[in-house]
Coordinates of N, CA and C in Angstrom, one line a residue:
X1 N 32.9 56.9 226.8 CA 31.8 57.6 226.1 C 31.1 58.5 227.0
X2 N 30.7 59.5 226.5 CA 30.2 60.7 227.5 C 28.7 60.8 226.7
X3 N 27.7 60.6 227.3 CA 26.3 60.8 226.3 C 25.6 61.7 226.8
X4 N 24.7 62.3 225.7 CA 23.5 63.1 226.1 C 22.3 62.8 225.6
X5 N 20.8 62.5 226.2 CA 20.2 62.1 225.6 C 18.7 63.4 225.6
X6 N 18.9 64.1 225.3 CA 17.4 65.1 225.6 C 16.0 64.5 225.2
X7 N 15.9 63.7 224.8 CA 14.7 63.1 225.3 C 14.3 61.7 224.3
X8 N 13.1 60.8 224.7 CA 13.5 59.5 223.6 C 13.9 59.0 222.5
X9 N 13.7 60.4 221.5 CA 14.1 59.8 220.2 C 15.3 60.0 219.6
X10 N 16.1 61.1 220.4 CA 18.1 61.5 220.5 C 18.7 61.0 221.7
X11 N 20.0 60.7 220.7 CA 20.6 60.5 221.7 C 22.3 61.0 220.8
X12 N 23.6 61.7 222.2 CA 24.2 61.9 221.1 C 25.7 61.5 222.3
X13 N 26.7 61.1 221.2 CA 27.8 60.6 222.1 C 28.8 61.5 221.7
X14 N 29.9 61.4 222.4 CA 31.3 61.0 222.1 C 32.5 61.1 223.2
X15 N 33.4 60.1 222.6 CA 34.7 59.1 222.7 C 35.7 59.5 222.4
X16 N 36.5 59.0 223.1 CA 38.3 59.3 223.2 C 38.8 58.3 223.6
X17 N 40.0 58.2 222.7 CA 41.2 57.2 223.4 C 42.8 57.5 222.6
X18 N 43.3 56.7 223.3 CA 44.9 56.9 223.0 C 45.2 56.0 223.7
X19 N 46.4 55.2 223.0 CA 47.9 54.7 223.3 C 48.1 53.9 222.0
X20 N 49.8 53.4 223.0 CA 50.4 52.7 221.6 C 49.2 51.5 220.7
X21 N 49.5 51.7 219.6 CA 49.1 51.1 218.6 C 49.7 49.6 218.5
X22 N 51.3 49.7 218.3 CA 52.1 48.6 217.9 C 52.0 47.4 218.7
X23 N 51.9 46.5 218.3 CA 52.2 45.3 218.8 C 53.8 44.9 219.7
X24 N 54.2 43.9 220.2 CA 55.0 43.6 220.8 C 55.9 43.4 219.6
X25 N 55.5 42.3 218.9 CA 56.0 41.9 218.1 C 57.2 42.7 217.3
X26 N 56.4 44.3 216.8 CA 57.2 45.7 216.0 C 58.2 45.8 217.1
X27 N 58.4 45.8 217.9 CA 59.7 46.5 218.9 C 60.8 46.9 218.3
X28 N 61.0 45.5 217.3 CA 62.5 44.9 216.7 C 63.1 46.0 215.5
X29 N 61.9 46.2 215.2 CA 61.9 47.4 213.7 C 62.0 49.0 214.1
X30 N 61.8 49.4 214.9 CA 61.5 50.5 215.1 C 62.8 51.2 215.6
X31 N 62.6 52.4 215.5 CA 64.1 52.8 215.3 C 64.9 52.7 216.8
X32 N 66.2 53.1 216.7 CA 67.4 53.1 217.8 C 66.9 53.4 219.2
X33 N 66.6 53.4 219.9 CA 66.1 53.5 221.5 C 65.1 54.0 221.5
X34 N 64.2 53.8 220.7 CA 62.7 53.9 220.8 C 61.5 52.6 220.9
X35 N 61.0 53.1 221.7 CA 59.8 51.7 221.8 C 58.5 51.7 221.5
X36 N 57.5 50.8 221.6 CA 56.2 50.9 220.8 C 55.6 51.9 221.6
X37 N 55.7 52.0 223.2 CA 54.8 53.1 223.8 C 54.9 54.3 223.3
X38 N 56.1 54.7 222.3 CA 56.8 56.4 221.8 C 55.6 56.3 220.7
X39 N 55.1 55.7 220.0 CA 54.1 55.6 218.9 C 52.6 55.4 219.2
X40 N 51.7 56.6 219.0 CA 50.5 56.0 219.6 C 49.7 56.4 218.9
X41 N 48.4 55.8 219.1 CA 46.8 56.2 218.1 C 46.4 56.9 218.8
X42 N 45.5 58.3 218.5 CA 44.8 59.1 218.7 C 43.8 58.8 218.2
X43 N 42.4 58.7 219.2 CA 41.1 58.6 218.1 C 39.9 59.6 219.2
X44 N 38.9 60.3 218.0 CA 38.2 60.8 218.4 C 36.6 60.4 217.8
X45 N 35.7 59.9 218.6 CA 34.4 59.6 217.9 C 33.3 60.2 218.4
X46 N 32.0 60.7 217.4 CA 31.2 61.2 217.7 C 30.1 60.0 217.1
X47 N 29.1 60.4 217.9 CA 27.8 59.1 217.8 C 26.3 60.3 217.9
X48 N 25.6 60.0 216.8 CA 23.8 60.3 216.9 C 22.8 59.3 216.3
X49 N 21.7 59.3 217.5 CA 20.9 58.3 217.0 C 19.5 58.9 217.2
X50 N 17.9 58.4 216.5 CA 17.9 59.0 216.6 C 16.1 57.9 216.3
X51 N 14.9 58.0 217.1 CA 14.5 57.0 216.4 C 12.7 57.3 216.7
X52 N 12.0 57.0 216.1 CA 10.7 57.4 216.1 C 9.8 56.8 215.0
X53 N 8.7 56.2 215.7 CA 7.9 55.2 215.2 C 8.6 53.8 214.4
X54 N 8.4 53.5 213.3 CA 9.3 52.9 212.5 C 10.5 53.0 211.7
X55 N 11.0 54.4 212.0 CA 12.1 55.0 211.5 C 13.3 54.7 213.0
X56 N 14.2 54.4 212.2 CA 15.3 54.6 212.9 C 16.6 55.1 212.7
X57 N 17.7 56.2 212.5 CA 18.8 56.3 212.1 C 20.2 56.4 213.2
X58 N 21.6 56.4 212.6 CA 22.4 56.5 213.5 C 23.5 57.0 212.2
X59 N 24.2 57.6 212.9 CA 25.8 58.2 212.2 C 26.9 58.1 213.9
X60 N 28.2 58.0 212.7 CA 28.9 57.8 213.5 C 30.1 58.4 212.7
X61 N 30.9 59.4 213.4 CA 32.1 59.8 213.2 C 33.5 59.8 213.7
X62 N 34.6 59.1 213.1 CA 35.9 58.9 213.8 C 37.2 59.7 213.2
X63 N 37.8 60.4 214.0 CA 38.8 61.1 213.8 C 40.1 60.3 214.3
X64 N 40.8 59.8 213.6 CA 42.3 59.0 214.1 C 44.0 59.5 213.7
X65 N 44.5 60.0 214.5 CA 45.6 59.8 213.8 C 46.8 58.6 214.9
X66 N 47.8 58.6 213.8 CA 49.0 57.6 214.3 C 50.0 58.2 214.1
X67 N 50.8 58.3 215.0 CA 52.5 58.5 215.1 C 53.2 57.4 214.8
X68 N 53.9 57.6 213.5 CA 54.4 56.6 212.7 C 56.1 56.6 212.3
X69 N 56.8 55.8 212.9 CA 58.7 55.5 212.8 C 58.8 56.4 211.6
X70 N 59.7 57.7 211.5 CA 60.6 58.2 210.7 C 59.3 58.6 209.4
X71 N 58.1 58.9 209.7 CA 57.6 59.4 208.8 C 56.4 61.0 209.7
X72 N 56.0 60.7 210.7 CA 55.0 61.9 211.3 C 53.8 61.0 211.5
X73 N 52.8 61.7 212.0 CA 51.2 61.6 211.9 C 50.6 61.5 210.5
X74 N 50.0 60.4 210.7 CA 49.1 59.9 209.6 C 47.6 59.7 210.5
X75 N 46.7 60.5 209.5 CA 45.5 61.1 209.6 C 44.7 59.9 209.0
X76 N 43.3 60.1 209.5 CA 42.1 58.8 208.8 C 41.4 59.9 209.5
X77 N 39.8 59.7 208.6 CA 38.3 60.2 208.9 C 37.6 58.9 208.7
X78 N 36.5 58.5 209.2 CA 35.8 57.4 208.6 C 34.5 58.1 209.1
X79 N 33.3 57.3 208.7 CA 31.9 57.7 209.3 C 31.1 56.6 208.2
X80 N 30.1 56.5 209.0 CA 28.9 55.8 208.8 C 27.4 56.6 208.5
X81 N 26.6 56.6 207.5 CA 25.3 56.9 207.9 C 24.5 55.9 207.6
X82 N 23.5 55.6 208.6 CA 22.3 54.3 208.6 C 21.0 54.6 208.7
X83 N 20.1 53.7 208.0 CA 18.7 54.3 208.4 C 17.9 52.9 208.3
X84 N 17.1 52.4 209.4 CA 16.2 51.2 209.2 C 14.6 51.9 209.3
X85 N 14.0 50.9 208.8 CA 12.7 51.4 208.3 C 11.8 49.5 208.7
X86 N 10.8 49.7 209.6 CA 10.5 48.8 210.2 C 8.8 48.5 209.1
X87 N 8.9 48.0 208.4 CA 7.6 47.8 207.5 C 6.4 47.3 208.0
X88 N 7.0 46.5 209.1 CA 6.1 45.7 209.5 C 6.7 44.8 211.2
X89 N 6.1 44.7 212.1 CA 6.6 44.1 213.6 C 7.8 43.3 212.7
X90 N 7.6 42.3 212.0 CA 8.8 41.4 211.8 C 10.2 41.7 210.1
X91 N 9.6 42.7 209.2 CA 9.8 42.9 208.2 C 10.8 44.3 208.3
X92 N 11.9 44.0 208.1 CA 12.8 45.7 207.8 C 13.2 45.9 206.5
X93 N 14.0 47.1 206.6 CA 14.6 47.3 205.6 C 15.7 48.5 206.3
X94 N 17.7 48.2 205.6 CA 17.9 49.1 205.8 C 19.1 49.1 204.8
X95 N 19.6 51.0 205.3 CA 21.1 51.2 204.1 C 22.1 51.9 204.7
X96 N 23.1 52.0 204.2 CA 23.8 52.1 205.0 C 25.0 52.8 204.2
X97 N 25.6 53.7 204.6 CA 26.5 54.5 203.5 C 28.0 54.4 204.6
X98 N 28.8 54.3 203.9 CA 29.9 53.9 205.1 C 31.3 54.9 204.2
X99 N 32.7 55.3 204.7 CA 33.6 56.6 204.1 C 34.7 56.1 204.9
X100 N 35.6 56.4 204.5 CA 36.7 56.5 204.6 C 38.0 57.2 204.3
X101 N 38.4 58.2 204.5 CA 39.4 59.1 204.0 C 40.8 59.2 204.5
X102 N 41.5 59.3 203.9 CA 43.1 59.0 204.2 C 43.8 60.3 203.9
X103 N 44.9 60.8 205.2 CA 45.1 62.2 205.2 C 46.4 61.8 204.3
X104 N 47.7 62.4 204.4 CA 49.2 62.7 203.5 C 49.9 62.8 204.5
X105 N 51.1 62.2 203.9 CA 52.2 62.3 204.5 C 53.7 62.4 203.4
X106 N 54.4 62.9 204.2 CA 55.1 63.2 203.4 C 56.5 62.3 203.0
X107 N 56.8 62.6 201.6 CA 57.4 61.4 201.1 C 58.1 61.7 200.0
X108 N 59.6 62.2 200.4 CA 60.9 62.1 199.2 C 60.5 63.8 198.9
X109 N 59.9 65.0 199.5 CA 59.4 66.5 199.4 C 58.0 65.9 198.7
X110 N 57.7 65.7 198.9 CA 56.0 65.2 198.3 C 55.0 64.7 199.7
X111 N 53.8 65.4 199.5 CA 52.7 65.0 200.3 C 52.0 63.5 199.1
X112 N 52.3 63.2 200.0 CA 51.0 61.7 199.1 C 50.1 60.9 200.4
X113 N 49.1 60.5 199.5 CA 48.2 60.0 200.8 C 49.0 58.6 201.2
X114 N 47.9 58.1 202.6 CA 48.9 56.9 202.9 C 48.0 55.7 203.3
X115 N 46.6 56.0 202.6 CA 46.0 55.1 202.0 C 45.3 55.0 200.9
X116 N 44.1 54.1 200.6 CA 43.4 54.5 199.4 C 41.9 54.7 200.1
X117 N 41.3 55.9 199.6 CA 40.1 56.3 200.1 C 39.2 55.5 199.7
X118 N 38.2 54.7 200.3 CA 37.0 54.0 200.2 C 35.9 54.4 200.4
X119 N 34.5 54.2 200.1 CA 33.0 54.0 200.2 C 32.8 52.9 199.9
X120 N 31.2 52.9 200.4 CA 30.8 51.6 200.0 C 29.2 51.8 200.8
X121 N 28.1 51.2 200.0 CA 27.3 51.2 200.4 C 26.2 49.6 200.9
X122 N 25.5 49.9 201.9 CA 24.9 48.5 202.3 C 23.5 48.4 202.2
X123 N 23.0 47.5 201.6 CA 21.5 47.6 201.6 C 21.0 46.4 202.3
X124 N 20.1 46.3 203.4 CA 19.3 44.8 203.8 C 18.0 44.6 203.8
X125 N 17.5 43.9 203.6 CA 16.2 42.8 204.3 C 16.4 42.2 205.0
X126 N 15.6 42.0 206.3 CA 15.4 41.2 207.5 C 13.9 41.0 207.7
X127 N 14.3 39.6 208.1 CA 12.5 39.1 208.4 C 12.7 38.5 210.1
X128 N 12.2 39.0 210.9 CA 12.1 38.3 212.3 C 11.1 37.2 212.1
X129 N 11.6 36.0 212.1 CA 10.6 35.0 212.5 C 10.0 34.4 213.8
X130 N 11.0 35.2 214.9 CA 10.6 35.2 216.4 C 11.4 36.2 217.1
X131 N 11.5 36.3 217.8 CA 12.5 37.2 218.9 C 13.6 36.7 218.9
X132 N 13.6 35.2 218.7 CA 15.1 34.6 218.8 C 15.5 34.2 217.4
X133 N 15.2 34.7 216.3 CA 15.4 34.0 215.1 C 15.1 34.6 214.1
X134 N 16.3 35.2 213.0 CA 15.8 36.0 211.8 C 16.7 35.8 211.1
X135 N 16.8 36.2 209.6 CA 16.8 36.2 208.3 C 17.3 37.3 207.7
X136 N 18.7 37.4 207.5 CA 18.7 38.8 206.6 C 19.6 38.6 205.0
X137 N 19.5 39.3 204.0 CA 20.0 39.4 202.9 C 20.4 40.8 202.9
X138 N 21.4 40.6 202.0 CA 22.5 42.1 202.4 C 22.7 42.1 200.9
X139 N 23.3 43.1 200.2 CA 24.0 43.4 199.2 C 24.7 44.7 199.6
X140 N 26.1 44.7 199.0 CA 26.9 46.0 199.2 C 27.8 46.0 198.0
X141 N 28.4 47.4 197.7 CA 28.9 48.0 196.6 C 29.6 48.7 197.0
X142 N 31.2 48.7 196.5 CA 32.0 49.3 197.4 C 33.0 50.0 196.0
X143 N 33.9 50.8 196.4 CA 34.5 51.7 195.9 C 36.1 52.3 196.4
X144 N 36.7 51.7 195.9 CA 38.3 51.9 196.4 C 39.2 52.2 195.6
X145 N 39.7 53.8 196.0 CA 41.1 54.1 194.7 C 41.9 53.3 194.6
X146 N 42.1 52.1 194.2 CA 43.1 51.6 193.8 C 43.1 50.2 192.4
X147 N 43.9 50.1 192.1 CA 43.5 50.1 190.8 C 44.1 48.5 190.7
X148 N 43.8 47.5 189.5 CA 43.2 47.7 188.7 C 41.5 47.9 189.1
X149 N 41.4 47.0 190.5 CA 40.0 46.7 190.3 C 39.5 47.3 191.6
X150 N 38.9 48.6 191.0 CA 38.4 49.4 192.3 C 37.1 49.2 192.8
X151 N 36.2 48.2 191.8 CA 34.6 48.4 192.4 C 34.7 46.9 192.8
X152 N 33.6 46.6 193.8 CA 33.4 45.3 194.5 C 32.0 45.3 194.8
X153 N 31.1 43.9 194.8 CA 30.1 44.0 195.2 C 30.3 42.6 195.8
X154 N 28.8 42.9 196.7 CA 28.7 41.3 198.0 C 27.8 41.0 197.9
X155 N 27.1 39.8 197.9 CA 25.9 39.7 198.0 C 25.6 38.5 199.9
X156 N 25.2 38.8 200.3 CA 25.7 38.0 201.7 C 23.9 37.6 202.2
X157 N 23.9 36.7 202.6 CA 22.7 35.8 203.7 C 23.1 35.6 204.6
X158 N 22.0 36.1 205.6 CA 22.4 35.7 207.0 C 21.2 35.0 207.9
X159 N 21.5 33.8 208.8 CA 20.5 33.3 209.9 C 21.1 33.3 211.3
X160 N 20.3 34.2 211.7 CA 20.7 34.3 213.3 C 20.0 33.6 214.0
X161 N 20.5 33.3 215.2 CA 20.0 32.8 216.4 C 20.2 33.2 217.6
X162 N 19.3 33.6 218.6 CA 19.9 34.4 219.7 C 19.4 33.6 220.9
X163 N 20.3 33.2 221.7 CA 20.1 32.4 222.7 C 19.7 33.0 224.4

């Protein structure tokens, strides 16, 4: 990660990486004298954060593609946007919008995607009861083409402890 921070309340990133993706395991499947290192992930990420008084936000953006046996590059975007809001020394609140998008590949003269595109949104409460010890309630609602049952919701509790 390579950062820049111009002064306390920005800060802004971004990341790179590459190699094979596949496990050891795929070797067996993959085509005639080819190996998992011929197949690899490409990812590109960008990060901003950004934060002042009781406000706080961050986004994050990833660009991926994969070299995939007998079919090409398959593309993904994902990204996050977040925002916490401090009500009080021990009291938050935050949300959280989260994406996912899936590029095409091609298939029998047909582009078709080669996943199903997702959202989904997060909402919390957190109560600090000490520095070492808090409380949060989450709900999220999520959204995925695929069918029959594309909506989902969570309702999640959580107790931390930090040692």
């Amino acid at each position: 990660r390579i950062g820049f921070r111009p002064n306390e309340a920005w800060n802004f990133g971004f990341s790179g990486s590459e190699g094979p993706y596949f496990r050891q395991e795929a070797e067996s499947t993959l085509p005639p004298g080819r190996d998992i290192s011929d197949y690899r992930e490409f990812v590109l990420g960008q990060d901003i954060s950004f934060a002042w008084h009781h406000l706080q936000l961050w986004a994050e953006f990833y660009e991926a593609r994969f070299e995939v046996p007998n079919v090409g590059d398959a593309d993904t975007f994902a990204y996050y946007v977040e925002a916490k809001y401090k009500f009080t020394p021990r009291l938050y609140g935050a949300v959280r919008w989260n994406q996912q998008i899936f590029g095409t590949i091609p298939d029998e003269g047909k582009n078709l995607k080669w996943g199903n595109d997702l959202w989904r949104i997060d909402t919390a409460l957190g109560y600090r009861f000490s520095p070492h010890t808090q409380l949060k309630v989450q709900y999220s609602f999520q959204h995925e083409e695929s069918a029959p049952h594309d909506l989902t919701s969570l309702f999640a509790a959580q107790f931390t402890v930090r040692f």
